[in-house]
Short mmCIF file of C-alpha atoms in Angstrom, two decimals:
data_model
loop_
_atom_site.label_atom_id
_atom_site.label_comp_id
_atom_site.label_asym_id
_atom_site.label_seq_id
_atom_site.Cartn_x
_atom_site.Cartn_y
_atom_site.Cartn_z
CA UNK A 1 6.06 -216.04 157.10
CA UNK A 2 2.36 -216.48 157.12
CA UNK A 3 2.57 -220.08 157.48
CA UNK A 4 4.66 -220.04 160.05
CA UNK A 5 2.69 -217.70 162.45
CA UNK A 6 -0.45 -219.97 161.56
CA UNK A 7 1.54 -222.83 162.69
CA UNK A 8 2.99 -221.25 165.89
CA UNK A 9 -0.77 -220.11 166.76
CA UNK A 10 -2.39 -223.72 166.11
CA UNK A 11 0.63 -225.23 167.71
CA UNK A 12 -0.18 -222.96 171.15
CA UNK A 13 -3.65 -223.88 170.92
CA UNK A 14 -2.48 -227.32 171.45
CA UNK A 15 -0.38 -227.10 173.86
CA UNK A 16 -3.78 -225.11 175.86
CA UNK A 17 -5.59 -228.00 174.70
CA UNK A 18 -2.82 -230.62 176.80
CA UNK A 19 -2.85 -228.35 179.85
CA UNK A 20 0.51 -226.58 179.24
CA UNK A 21 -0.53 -223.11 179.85
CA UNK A 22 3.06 -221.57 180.36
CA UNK A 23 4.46 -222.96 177.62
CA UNK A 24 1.40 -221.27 175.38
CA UNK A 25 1.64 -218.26 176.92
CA UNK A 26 5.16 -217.96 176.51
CA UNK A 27 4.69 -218.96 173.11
CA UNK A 28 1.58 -216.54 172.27
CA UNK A 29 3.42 -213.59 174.00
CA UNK A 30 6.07 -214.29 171.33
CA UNK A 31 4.06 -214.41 168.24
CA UNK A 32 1.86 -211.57 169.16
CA UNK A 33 5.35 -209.41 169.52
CA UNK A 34 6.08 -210.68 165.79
CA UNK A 35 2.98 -210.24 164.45
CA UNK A 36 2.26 -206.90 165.81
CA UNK A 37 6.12 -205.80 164.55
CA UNK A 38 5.20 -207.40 160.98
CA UNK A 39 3.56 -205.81 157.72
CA UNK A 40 0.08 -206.69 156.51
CA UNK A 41 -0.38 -209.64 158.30
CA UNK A 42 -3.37 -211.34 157.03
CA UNK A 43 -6.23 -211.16 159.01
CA UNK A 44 -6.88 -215.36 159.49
CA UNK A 45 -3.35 -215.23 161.42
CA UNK A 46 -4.75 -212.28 163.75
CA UNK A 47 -8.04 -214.11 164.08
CA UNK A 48 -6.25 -217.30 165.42
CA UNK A 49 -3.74 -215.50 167.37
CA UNK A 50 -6.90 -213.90 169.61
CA UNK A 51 -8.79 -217.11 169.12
CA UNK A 52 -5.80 -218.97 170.85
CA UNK A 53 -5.41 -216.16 173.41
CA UNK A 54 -8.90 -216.27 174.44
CA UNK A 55 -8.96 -220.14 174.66
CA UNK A 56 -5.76 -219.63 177.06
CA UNK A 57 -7.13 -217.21 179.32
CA UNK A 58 -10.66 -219.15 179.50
CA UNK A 59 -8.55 -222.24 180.32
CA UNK A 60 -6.80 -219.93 183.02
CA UNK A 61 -10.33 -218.33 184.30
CA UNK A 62 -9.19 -214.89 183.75
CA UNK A 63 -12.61 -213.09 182.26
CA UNK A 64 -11.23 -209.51 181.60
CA UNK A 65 -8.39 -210.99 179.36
CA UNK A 66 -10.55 -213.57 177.77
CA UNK A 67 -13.52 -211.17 176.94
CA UNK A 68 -11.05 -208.54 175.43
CA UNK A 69 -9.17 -211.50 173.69
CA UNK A 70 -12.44 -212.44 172.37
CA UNK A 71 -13.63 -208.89 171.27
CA UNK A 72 -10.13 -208.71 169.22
CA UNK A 73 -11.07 -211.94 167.71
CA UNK A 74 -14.58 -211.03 166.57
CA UNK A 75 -13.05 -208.19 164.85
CA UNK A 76 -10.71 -209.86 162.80
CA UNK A 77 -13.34 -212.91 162.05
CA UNK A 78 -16.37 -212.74 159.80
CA UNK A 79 -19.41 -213.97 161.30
CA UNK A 80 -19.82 -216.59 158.68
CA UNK A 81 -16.23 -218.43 159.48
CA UNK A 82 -17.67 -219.10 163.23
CA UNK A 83 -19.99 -222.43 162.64
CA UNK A 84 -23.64 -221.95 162.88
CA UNK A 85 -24.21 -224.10 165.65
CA UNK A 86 -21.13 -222.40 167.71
CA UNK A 87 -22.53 -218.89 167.64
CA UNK A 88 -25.43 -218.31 170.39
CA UNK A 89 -22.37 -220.49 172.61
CA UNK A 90 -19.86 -218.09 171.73
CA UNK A 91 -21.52 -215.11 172.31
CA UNK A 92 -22.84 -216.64 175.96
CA UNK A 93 -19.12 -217.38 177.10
CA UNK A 94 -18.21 -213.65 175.54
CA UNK A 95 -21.12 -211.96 176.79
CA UNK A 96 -20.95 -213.91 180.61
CA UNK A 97 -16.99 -212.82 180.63
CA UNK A 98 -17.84 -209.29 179.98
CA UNK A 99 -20.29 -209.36 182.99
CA UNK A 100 -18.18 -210.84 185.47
CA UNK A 101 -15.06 -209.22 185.14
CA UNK A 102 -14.83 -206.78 187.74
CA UNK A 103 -13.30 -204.23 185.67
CA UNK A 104 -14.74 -204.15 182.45
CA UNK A 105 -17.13 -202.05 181.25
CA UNK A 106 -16.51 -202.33 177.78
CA UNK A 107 -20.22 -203.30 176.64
CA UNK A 108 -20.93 -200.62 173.40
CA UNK A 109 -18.28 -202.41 171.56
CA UNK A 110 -19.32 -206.11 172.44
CA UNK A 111 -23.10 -205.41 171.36
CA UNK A 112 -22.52 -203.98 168.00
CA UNK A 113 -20.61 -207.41 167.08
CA UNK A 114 -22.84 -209.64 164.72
CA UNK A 115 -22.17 -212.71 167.09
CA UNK A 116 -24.54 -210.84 169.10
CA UNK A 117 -27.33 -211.62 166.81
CA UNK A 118 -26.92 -214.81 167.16
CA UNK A 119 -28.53 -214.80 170.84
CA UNK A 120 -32.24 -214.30 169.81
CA UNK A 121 -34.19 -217.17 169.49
CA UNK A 122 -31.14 -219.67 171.13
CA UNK A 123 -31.59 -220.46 175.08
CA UNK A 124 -29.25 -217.66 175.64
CA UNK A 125 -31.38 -214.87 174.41
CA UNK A 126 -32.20 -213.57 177.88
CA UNK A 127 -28.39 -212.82 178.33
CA UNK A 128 -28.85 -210.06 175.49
CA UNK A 129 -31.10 -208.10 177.90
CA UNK A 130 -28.21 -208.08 180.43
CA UNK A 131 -25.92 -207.14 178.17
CA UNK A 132 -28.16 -203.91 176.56
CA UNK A 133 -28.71 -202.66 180.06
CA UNK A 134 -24.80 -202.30 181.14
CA UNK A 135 -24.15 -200.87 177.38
CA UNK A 136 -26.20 -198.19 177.80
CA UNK A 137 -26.17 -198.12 181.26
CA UNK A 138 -29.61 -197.90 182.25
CA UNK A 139 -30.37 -198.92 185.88
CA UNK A 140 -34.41 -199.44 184.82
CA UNK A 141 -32.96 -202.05 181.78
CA UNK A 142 -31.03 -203.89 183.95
CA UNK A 143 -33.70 -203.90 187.13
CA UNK A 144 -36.12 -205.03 183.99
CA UNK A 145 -33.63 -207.71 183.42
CA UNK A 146 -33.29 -209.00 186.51
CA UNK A 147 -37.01 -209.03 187.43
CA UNK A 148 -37.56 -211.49 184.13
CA UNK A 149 -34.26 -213.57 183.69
CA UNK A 150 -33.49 -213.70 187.51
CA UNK A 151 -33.85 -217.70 187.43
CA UNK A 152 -31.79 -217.99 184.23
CA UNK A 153 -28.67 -216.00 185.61
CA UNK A 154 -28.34 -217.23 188.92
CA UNK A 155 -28.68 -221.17 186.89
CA UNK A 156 -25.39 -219.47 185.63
CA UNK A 157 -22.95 -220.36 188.64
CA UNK A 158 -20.65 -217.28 187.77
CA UNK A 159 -23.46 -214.87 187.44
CA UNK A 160 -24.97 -216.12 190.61
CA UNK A 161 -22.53 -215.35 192.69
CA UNK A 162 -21.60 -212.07 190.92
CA UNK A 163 -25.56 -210.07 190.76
CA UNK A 164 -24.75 -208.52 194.06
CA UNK A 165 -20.70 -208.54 194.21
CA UNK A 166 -19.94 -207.36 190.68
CA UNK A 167 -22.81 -206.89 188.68
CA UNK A 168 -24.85 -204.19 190.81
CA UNK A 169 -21.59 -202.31 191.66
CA UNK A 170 -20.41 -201.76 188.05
CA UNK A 171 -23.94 -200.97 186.92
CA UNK A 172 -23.79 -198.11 189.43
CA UNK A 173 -20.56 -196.90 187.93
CA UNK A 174 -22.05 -197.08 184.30
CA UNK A 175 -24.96 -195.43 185.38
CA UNK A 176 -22.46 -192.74 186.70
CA UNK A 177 -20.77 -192.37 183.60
CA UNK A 178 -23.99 -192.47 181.43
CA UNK A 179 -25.15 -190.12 183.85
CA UNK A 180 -22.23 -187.55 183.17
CA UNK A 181 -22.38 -187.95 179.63
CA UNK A 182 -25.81 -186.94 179.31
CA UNK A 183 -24.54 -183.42 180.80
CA UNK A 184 -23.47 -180.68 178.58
CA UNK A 185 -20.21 -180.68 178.88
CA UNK A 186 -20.54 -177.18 181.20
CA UNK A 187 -23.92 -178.70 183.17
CA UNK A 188 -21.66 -181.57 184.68
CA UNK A 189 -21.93 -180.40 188.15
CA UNK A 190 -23.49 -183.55 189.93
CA UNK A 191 -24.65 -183.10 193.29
CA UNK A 192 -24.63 -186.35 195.54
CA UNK A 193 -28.39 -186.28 195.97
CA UNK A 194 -28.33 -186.88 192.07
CA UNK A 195 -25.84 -189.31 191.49
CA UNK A 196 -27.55 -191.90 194.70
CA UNK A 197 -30.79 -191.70 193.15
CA UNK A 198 -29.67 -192.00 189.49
CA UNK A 199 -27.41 -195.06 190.55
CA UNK A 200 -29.97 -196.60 192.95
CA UNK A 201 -27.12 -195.75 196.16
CA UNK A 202 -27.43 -194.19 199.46
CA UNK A 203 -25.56 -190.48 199.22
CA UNK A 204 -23.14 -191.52 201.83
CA UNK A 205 -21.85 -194.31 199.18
CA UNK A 206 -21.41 -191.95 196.79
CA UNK A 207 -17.82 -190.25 196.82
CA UNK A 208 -16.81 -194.18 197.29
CA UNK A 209 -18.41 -194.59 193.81
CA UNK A 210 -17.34 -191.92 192.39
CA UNK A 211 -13.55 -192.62 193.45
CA UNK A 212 -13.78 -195.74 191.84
CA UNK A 213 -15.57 -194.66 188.75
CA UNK A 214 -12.36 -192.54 188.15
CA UNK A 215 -9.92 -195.29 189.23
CA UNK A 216 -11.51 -197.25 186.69
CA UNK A 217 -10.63 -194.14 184.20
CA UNK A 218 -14.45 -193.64 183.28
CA UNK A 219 -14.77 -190.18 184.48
CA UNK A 220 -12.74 -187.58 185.82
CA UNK A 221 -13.14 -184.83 187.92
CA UNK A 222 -13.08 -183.28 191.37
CA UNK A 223 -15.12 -184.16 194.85
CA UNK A 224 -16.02 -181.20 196.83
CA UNK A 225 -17.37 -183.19 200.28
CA UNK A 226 -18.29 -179.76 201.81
CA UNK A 227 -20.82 -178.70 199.36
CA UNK A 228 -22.03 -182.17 198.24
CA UNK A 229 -20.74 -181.78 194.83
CA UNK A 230 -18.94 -183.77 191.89
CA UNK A 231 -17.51 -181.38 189.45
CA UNK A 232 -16.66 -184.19 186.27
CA UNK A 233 -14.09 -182.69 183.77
CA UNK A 234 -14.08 -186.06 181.40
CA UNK A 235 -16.13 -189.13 180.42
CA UNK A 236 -14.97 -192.15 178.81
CA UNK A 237 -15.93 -191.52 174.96
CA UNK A 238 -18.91 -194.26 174.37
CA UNK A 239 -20.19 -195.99 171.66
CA UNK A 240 -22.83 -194.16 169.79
CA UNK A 241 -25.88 -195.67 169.21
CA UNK A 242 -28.78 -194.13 167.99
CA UNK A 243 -30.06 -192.87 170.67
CA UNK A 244 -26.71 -191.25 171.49
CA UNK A 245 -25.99 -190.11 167.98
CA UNK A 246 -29.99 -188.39 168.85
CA UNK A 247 -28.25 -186.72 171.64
CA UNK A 248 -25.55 -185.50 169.63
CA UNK A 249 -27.39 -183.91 167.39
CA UNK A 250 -29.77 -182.31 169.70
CA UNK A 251 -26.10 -180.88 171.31
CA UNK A 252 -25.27 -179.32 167.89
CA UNK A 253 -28.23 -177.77 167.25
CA UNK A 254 -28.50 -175.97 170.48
CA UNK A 255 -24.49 -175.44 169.89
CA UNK A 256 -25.77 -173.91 166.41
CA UNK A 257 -28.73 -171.87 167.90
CA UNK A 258 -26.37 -170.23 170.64
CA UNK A 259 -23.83 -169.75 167.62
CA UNK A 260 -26.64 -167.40 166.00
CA UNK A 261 -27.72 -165.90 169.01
CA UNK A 262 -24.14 -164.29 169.34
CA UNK A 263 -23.36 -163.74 165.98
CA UNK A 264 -26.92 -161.73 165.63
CA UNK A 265 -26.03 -159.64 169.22
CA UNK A 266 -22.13 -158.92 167.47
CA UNK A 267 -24.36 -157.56 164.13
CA UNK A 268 -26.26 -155.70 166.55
CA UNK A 269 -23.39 -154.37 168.45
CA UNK A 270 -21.39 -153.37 165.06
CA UNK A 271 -23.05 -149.71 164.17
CA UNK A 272 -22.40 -148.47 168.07
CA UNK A 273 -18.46 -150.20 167.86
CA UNK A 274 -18.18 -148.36 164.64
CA UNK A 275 -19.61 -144.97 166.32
CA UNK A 276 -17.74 -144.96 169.19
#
């Protein structure tokens, strides 16, 4: 069975290779379907299946699908079976995908890959700059990043032509959501004066941001245009790095302080419930 899906994955790489897209698609929609219904498939089928699916969606210029494609890939591939000299390559193409895609702002998962180590010290280590600022979604990383690489990305046609387009607009709405998460969970009461300076906007742009932040199912929430206000009732989980796990913890302990606070005020109450 193994053998077979191996076969039917290099066999649709091929047929990418000789310019038959359809016929590889059609082919990788099947095997993906059998794979996904089969038990304990080894994990060299799944890494070819996603290596073949991002090779068809790169030949097909679709970013989103080849960036996720490639994401699935990573995680079924130790860093050691990608050649040496393919790596910093690899993780440009991932990385570049990621940034252009309109839509995705899946960068928390991309930058705890180890491909992404591969980027220091190759011509491509600027790109990991780019990359840290939309993953945490810091608007003074990614003006940092654009101040110094500026020259390098826009020698990148797709990145050129994206800085203003795609680039600046999704930082705005990852700023947004970084912005929200920050908030305990009963602070998140954002007025629009807030979110246009934290996301570098005018306030009129704002409800237009936020509208699309939600569209884009990274927050949720309600607009109130009268008083100025974004009321946000979810945030897209992130990935927690350390400085989030920090915040975390900082969260519990004030969680655990409160915690006392009542439970001392319930001791104190006791002797006057018991009186009455």
């Amino acid at each position: 069975r193994d053998s077979r899906f191996m076969w039917e994955a290099l066999k649709a790489e091929k047929l990418v290779a000789a310019g038959q897209t359809d016929a590889a698609k059609e082919l990788l929609d099947t095997l993906g379907k059998q794979i996904s219904a089969a038990y304990e498939v080894n994990a060299m089928i799944q890494s070819q299946l996603h290596k073949t699916n991002a090779f068809l969606w790169k030949a097909l210029s679709r970013p989103q699908d080849y960036f996720r494609s490639s994401i699935l890939y990573m995680a079924y591939t130790p860093l050691s079976e990608i050649p040496e000299k393919d790596r910093a390559r690899l993780a440009f193409e991932i990385g570049v995908a990621g940034l252009i895609a309109p839509e995705e702002f899946e960068f928390g998962e991309l930058m705890q890959q180890d491909l992404i180590t591969s980027l220091p010290g190759s011509e491509y280590e600027w790109l990991k700059d780019v990359l840290q600022a939309f993953s945490e979604g810091r608007f003074e990383l990614f003006d940092s990043a654009l101040n110094q690489h500026r020259s390098k990305m826009e020698a990148v046609p797709e990145l050129k032509s994206a800085i203003d387009t795609v680039l600046r607009p999704k930082m705005c709405a990852l700023a947004l959501l970084e912005l929200a998460f920050r908030k305990p969970k009963k602070q998140r009461r954002l007025g629009f004066s807030e979110i246009a300076e934290h996301c570098r906007i005018s306030t009129k742009d704002v409800e237009f941001l936020v509208m699309k932040a939600m569209c884009a199912n990274l927050v949720k929430g309600q607009i109130d245009e009268v008083e100025q206000l974004v009321v946000i009732t979810w945030c897209k989980p992130r990935i927690l790095d350390n400085a989030r796990i920090d915040l975390m913890r900082e969260r519990m302990d004030a969680w655990g302080q409160q915690s006392d606070l009542l439970l001392k005020h319930l001791e104190d109450m006791t002797p006057e419930l018991l009186i009455s």
